[in-house]
Short mmCIF file of C-alpha atoms and ligand atoms in Angstrom, two decimals:
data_model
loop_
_atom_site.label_atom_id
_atom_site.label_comp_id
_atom_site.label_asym_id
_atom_site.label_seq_id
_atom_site.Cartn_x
_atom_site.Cartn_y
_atom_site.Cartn_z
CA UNK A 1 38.95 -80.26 100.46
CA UNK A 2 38.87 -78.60 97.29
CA UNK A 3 40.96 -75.32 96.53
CA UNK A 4 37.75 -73.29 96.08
CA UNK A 5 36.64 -74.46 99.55
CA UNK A 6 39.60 -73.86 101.15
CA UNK A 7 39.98 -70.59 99.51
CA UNK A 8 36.39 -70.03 101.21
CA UNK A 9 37.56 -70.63 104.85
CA UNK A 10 40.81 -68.42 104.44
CA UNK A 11 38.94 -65.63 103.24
CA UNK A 12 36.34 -66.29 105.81
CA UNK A 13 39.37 -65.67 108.73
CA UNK A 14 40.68 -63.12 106.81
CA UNK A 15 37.67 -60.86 106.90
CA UNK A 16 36.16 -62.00 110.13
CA UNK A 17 39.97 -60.87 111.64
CA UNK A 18 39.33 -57.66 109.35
CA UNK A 19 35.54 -57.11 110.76
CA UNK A 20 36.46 -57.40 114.63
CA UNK A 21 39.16 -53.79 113.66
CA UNK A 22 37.26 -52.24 112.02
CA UNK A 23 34.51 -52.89 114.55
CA UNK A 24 37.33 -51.40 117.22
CA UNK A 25 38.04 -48.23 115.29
CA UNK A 26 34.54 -47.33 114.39
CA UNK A 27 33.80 -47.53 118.62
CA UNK A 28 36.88 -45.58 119.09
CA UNK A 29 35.47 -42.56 116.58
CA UNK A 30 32.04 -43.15 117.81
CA UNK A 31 33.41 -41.55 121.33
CA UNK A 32 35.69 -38.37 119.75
CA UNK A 33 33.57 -35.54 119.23
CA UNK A 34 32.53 -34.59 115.80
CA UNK A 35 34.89 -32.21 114.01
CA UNK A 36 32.42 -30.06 111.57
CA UNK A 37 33.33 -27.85 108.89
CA UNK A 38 30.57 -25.37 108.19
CA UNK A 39 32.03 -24.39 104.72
CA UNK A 40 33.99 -26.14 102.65
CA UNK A 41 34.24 -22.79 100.31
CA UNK A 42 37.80 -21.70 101.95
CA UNK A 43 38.77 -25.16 100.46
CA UNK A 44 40.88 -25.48 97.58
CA UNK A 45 39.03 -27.60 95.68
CA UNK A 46 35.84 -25.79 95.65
CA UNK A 47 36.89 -22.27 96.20
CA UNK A 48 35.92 -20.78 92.93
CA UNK A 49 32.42 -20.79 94.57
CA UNK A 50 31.45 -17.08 94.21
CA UNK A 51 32.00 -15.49 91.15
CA UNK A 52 33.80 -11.76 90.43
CA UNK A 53 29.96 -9.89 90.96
CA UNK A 54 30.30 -11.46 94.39
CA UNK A 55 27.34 -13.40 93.33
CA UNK A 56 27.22 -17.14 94.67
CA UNK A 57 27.16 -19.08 91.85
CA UNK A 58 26.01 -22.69 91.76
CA UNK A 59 28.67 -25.81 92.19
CA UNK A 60 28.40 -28.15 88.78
CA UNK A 61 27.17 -31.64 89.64
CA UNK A 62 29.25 -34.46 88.77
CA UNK A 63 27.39 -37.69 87.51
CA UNK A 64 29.41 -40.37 88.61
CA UNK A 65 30.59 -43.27 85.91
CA UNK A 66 28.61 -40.14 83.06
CA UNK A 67 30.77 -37.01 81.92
CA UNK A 68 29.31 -33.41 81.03
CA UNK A 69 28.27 -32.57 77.30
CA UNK A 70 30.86 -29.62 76.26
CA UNK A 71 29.26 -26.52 74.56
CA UNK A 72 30.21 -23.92 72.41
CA UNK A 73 29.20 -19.90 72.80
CA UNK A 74 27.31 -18.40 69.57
CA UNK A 75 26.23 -15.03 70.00
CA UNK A 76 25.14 -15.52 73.43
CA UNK A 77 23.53 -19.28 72.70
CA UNK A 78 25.27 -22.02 74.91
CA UNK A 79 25.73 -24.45 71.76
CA UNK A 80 25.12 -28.56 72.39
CA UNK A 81 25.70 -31.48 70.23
CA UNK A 82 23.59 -35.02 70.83
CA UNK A 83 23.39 -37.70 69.01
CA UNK A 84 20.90 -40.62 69.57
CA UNK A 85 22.91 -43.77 68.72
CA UNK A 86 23.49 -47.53 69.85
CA UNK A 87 25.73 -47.83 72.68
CA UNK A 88 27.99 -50.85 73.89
CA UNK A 89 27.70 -50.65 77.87
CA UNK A 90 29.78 -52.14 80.41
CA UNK A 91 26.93 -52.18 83.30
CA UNK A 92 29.17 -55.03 85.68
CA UNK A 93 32.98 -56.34 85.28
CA UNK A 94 31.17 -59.66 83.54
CA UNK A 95 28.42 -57.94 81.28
CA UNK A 96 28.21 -56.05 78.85
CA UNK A 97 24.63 -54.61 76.87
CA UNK A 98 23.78 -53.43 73.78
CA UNK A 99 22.04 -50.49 74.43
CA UNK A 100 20.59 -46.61 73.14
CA UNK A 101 22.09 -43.74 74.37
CA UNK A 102 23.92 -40.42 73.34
CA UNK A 103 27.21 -39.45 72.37
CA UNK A 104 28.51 -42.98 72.89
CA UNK A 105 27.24 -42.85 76.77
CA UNK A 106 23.71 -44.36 78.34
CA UNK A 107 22.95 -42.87 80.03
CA UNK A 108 23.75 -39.94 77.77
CA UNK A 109 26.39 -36.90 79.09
CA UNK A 110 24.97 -34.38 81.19
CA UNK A 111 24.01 -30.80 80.50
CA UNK A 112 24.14 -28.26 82.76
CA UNK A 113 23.02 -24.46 81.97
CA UNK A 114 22.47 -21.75 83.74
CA UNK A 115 18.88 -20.70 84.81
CA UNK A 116 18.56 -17.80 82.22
CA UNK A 117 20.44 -19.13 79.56
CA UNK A 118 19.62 -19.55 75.86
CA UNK A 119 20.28 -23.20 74.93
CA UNK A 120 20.64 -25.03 71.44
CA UNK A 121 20.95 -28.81 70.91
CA UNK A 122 22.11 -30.29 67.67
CA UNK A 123 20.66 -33.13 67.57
CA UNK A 124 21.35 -35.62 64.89
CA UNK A 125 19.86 -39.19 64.94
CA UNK A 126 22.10 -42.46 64.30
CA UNK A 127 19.75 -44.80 65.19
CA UNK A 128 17.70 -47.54 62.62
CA UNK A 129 14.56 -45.87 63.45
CA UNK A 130 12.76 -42.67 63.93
CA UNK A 131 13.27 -40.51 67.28
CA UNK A 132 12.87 -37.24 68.92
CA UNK A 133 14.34 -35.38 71.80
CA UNK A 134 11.99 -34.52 74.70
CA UNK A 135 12.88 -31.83 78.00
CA UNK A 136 11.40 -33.40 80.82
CA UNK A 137 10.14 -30.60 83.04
CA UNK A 138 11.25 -27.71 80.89
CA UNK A 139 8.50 -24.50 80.35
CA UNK A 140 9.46 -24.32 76.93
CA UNK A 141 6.99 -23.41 73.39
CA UNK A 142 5.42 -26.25 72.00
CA UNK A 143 7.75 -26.37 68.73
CA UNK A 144 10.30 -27.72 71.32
CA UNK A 145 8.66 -30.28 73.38
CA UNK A 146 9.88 -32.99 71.17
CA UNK A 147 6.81 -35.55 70.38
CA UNK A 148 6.73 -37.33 67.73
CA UNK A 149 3.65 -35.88 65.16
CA UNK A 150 2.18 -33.86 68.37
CA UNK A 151 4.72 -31.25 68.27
CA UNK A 152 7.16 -31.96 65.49
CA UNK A 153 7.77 -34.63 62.09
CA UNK A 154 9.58 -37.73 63.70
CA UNK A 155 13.71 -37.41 63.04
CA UNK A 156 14.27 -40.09 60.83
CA UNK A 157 17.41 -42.19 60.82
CA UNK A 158 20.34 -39.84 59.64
CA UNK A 159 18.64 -36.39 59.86
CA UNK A 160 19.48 -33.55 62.16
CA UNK A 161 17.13 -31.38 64.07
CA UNK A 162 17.48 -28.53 66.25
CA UNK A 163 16.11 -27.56 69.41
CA UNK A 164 16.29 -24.38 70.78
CA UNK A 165 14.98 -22.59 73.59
CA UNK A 166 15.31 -20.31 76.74
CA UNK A 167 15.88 -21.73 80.43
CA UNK A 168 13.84 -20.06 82.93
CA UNK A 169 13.12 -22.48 85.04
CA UNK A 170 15.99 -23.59 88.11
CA UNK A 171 16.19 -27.49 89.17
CA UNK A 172 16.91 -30.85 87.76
CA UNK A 173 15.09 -31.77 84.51
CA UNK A 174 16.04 -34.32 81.84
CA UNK A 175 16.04 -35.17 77.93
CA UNK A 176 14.68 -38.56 76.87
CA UNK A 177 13.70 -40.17 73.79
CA UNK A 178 9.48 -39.69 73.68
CA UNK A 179 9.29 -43.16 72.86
CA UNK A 180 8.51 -46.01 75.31
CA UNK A 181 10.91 -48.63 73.95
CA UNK A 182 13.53 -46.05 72.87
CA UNK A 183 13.58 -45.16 77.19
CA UNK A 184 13.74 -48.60 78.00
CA UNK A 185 16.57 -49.44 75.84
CA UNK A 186 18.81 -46.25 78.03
CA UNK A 187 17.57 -42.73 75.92
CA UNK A 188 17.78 -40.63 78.99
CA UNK A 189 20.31 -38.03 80.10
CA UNK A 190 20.25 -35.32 82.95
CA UNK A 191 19.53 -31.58 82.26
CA UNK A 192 20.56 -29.26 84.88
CA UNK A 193 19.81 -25.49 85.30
CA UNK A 194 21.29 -23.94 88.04
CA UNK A 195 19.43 -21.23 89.66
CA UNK A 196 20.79 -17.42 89.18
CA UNK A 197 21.78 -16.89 92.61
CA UNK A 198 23.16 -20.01 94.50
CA UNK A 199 20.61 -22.27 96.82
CA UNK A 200 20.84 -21.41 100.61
CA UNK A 201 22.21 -23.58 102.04
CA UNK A 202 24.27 -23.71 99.82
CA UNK A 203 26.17 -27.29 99.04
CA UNK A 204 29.76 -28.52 98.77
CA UNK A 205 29.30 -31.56 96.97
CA UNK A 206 26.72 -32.07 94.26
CA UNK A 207 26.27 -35.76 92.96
CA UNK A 208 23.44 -37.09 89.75
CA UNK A 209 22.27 -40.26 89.82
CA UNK A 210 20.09 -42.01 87.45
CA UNK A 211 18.26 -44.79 87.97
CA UNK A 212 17.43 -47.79 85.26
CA UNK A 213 16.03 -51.20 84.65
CA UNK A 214 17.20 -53.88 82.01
CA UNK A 215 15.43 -57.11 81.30
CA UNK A 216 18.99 -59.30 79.86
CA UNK A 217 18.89 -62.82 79.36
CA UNK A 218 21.51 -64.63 80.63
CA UNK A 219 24.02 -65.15 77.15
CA UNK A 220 22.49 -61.74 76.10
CA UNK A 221 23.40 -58.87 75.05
CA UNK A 222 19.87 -56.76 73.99
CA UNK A 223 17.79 -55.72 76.59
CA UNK A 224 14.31 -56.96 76.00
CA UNK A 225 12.28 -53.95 76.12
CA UNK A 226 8.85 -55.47 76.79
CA UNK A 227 9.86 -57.50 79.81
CA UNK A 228 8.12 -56.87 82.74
CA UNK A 229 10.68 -58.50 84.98
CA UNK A 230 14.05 -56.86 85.23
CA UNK A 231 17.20 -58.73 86.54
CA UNK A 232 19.97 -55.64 86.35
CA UNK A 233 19.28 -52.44 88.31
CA UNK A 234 22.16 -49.56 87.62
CA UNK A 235 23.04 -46.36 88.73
CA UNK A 236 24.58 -43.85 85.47
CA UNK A 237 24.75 -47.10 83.31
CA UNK A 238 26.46 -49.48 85.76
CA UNK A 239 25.71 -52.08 89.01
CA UNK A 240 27.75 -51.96 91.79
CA UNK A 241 30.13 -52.76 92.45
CA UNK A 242 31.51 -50.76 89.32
CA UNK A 243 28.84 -47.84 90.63
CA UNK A 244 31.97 -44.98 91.54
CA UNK A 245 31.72 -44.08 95.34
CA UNK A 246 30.48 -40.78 95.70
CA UNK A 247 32.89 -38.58 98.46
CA UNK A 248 32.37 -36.13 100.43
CA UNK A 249 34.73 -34.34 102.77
CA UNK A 250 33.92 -34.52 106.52
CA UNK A 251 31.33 -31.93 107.74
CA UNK A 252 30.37 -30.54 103.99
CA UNK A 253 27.29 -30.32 102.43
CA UNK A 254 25.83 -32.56 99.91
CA UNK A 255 22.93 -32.42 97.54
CA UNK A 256 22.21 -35.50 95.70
CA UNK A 257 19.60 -35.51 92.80
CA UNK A 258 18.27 -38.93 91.33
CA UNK A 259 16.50 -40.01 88.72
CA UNK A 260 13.92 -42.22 87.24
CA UNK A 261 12.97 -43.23 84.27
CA UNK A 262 12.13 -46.74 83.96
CA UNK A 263 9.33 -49.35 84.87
CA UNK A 264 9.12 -49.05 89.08
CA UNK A 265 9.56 -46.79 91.57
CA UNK A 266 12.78 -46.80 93.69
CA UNK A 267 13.05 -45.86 97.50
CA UNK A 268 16.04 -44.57 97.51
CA UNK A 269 18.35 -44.83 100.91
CA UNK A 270 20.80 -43.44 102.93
CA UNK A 271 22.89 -45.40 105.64
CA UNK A 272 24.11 -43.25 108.94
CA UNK A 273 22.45 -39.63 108.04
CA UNK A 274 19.55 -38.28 107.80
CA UNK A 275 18.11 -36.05 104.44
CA UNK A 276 15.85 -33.45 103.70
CA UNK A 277 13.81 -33.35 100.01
CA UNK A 278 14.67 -29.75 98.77
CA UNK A 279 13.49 -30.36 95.15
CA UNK A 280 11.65 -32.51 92.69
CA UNK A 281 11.54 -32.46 89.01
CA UNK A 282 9.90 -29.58 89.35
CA UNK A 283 12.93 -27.23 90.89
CA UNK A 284 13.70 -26.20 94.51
CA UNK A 285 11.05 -27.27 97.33
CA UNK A 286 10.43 -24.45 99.92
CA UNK A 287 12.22 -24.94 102.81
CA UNK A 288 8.93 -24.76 105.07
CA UNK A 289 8.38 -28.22 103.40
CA UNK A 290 11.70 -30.13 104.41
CA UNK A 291 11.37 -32.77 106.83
CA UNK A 292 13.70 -35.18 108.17
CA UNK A 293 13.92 -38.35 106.22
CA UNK A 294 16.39 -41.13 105.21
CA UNK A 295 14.53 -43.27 102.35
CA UNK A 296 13.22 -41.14 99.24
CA UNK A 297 10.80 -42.58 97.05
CA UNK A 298 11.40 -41.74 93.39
CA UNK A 299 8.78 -42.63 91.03
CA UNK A 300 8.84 -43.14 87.31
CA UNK A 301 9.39 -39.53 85.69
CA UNK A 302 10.42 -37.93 88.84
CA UNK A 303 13.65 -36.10 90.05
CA UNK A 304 14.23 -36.13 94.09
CA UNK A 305 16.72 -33.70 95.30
CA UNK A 306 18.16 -34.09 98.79
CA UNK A 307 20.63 -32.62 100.71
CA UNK A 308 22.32 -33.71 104.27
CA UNK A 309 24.95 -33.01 106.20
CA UNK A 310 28.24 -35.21 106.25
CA UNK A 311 28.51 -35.52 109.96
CA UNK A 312 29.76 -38.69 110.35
CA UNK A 313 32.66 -40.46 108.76
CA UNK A 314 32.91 -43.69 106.78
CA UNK A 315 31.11 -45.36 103.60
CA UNK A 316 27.76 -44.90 103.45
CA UNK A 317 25.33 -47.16 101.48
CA UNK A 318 23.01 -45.36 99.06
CA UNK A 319 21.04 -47.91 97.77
CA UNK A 320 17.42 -48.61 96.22
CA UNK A 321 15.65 -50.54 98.92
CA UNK A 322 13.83 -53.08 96.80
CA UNK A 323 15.57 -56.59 97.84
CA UNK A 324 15.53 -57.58 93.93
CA UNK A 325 17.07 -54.26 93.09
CA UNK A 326 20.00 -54.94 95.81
CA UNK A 327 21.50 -57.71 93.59
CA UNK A 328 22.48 -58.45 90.22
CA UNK A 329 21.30 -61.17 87.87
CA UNK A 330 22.92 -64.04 89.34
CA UNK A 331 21.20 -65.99 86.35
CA UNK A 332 24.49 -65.45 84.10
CA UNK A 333 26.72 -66.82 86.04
CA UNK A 334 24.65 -69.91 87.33
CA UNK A 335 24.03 -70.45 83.66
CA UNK A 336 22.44 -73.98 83.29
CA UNK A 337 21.94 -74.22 86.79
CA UNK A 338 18.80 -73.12 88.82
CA UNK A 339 19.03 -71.63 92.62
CA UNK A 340 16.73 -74.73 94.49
CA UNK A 341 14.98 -73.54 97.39
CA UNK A 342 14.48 -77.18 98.05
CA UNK A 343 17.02 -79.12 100.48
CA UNK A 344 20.58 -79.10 99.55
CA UNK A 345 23.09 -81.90 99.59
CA UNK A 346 26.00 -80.71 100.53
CA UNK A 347 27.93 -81.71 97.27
CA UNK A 348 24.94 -80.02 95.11
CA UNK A 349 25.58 -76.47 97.31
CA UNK A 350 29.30 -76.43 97.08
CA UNK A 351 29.41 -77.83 93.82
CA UNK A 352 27.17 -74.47 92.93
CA UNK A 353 29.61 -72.25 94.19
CA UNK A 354 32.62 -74.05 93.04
CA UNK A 355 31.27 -73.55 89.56
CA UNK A 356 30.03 -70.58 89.86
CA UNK A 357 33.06 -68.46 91.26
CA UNK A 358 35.56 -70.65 88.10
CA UNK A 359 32.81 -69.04 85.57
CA UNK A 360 33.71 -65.41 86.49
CA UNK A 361 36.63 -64.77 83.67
CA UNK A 362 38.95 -62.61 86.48
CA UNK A 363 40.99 -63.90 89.16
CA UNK A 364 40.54 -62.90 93.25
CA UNK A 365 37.12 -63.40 94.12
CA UNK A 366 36.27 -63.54 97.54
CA UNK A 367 33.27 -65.10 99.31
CA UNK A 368 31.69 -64.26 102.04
CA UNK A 369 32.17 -67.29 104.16
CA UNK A 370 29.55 -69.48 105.29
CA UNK A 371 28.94 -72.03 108.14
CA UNK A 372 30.75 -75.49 108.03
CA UNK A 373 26.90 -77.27 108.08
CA UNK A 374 25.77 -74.21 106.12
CA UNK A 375 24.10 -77.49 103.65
CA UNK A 376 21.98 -78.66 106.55
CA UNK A 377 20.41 -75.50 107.01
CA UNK A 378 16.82 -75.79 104.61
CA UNK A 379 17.04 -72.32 102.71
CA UNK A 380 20.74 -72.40 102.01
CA UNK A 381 22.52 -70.99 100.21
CA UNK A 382 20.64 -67.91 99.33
CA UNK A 383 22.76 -64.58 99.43
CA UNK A 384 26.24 -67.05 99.64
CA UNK A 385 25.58 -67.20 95.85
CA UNK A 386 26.11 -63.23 95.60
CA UNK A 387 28.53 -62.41 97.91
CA UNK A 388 31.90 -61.97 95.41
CA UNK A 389 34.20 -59.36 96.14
CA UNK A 390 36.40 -58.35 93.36
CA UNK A 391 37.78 -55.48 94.64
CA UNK A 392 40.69 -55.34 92.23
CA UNK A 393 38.70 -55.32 88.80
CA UNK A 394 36.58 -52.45 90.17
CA UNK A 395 39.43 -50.87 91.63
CA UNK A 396 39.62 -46.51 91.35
CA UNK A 397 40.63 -43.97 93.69
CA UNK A 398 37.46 -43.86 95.12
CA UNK A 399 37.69 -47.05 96.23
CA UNK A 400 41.36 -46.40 97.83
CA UNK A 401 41.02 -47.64 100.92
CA UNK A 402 37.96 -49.91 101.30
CA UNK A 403 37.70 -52.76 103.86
CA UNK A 404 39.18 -55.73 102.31
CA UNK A 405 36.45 -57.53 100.24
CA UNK A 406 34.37 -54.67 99.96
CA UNK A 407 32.85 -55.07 97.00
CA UNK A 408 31.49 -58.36 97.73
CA UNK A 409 28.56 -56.12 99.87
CA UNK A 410 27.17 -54.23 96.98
CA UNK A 411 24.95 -55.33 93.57
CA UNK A 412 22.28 -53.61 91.88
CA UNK A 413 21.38 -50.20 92.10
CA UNK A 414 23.83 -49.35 94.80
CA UNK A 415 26.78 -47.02 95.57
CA UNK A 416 28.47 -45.23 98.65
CA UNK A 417 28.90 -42.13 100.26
CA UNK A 418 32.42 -41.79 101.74
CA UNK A 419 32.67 -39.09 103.88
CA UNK A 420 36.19 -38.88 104.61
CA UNK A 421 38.31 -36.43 107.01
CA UNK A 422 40.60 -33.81 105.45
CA UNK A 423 43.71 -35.96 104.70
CA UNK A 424 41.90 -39.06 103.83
CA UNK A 425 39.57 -36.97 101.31
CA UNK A 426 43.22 -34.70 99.68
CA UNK A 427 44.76 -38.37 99.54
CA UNK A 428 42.18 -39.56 97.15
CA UNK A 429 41.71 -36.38 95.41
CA UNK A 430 45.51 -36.64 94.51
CA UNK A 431 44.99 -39.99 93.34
CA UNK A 432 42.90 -39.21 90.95
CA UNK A 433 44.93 -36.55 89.32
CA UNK A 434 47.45 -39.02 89.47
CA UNK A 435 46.14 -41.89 87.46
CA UNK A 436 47.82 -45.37 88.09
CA UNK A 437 48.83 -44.69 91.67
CA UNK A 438 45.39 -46.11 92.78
CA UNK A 439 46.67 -49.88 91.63
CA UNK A 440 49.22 -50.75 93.82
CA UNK A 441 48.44 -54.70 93.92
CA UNK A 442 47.48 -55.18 98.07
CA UNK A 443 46.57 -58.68 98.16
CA UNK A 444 47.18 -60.78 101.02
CA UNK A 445 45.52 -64.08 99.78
CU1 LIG B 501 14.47 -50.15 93.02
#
């Protein structure tokens, strides 16, 4: 028996030992009563929720794996700088893209204004060709709206242009590049106005999530732009298992807005809860409208907003539902080989896997494990080629305290929800203003 193989079956006791717990714990919260919180204001961490007026002013959302763009006050003008450029992106531990973006990020940072608010962009353009900046959704004069010859002379390579305008609208909008090729190669970015007076309900936890498409060959690094077939989904610019888990204290509030802007349409789930749609693209949805609902279709162009309540603890998929968005390309690790669908000897199988976990340059990863006459079986392997945890590259405080082998559940356009109780949520909070505590080495195998 090889070492891979054998590595294979320990791993495969190891986690089957670690499924039966965790099976035992979740029956054993399952019959405890629910502890709710019905604010999570009186919290430390999000106390500075209503401002001096008294007013209840509007929690910022946080784009996981993205930061915020920083402004600057002039004379009442919130003050941006963007710049349209060629990004290196790190979308999975073993790939790495060429791609567009801003500000060295694709997708580019996030703004977020306030309803009301005057709002100038910089915008200065580093890329070989031509470009323009276009706000998705925005009410805003013509001058501003950012098309190429329609509405403005093109920004050619090294110029500067500057758009300016007022906010009046409240809800989730976005920038892009008003250029088909230019969107498929990552030119999008959030744009967030917060309404004057805070939504009712109003939310403890706010989370962004944009959703994108990438056609890579396998030894590639440029996304081919006029594919029609895309083999890496990700969520802010990366697959899961890098996607950051999204947390959530136990019994809060959360609103989660996601985006799309790239060639299909993405139903959009949650595991263990159900949602309401409370916006679009367009701002807030009345609340007459909401209806119970757990899988949000978001189309090309479109912002969904939802909001639920975190009433039941552990980590949650949130996932597109597509099956080929639920993985990643598996073609650059198999390299020269193909997946057969035909019968497989049992040498070709394992000698599949074998090679394929040795080509994945980082050490501990863990299969799922798989049948002792898994060969016989016509089909195999099909998912057994996916399943690689490497919990320890993609290791953050968020992930501070996963199941064992976590990671080896999630590809693609994928992330988590972990609603956590009080200590367990302060624990990783404190983690993450203390960097490096989160990679204490906890390997058994
Ligand atoms: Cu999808």
């Amino acid at each position: 028996m090889s070492g891979t193989r054998r590595r294979f079956f320990q791993d495969a006791a190891i986690f089957g030992a670690g499924l039966l717990g965790m099976s035992e714990s979740l029956q054993a919260q399952n019959e405890k009563p629910m502890p709710m919180r019905p604010r999570e204001a009186s919290h430390g961490a999000h106390s500075a929720h209503a401002n001096a007026a008294g007013h209840d002013r509007a929690l910022p959302m946080v784009t996981p794996d993205l930061a915020d763009l920083p402004h600057e006050m002039e004379g009442g003008v919130k003050v941006f700088h963007l710049a349209a450029e060629p990004v290196k992106r790190k979308i999975a531990p073993f790939k790495t893209i060429d791609a567009w973006g801003y500000n060295g990020s694709c997708p580019g940072p996030t703004i977020q204004v306030q309803q009301g608010d005057r709002v100038r962009v910089v915008f200065e353009n580093r890329l070989p060709e031509s470009t323009s900046l276009h706000w998705h959704g925005l009410e805003i004069p013509i001058e501003q709206d950012g098309v190429p010859y329609i509405s403005q002379k093109p920004v050619a390579p090294g110029e500067k242009y500057i758009y300016e305008f007022t906010v009046h609208q409240e809800g989730t909008f976005f920038y892009h590049a008003h250029s088909a090729m230019q969107e498929m190669m990552g030119q999008i970015g959030f744009f967030v106005a917060h309404p004057e007076k805070d939504y009712k309900p109003r939310a403890d936890h706010d989370y962004g999530l944009i959703l994108q498409e990438w056609a890579v060959l396998p030894s590639n690094t440029v996304p081919n732009t006029a594919a029609m077939e895309f083999n890496w989904l990700t969520f802010n610019g990366v697959a899961a298992p890098m996607t950051t888990p999204l947390l959530a204290r136990l019994g809060s509030r959360v609103r989660l807005r996601v985006l799309n802007l790239g060639m299909d349409h993405h139903p959009v789930h949650l595991h263990g809860h159900q949602f309401v749609v409370t916006g679009t693209e367009g701002g807030r949805a009345p609340e007459s409208t909401w209806y119970p609902m757990n899988t949000v279709l978001v189309g090309v162009a479109q912002a969904r907003v939802v909001e639920f309540e975190a009433k039941y603890p552990g980590a949650w998929m949130i996932h597109c539902h597509l099956p080929h968005h639920m993985m990643n390309s598996m073609m650059d690790l198999l390299r020269d080989r193909q997946i057969e669908t035909a019968d497989q000897t049992d040498m070709k199988a394992m000698s599949q896997m074998e090679s394929l976990a040795k080509s994945v340059p980082f050490e501990h990863v863990h299969h799922a494990p798989i049948a002792q006459d898994a060969e016989k079986v016509p089909g195999f392997p099909q998912d057994a080629f996916m399943e690689m945890g490497m919990d320890e590259v993609v290791e953050k405080p968020e992930t501070y305290g996963l199941p064992k082998n976590w990671s080896a559940g999630m590809m693609g356009m994928m992330t988590m929800i972990r609603v956590l109780p009080e200590k367990e949520y302060d624990a990783i909070l404190a983690r993450k203003k203390a960097p490096g505590t989160s990679s204490e080495h906890r390997h058994e195998s």
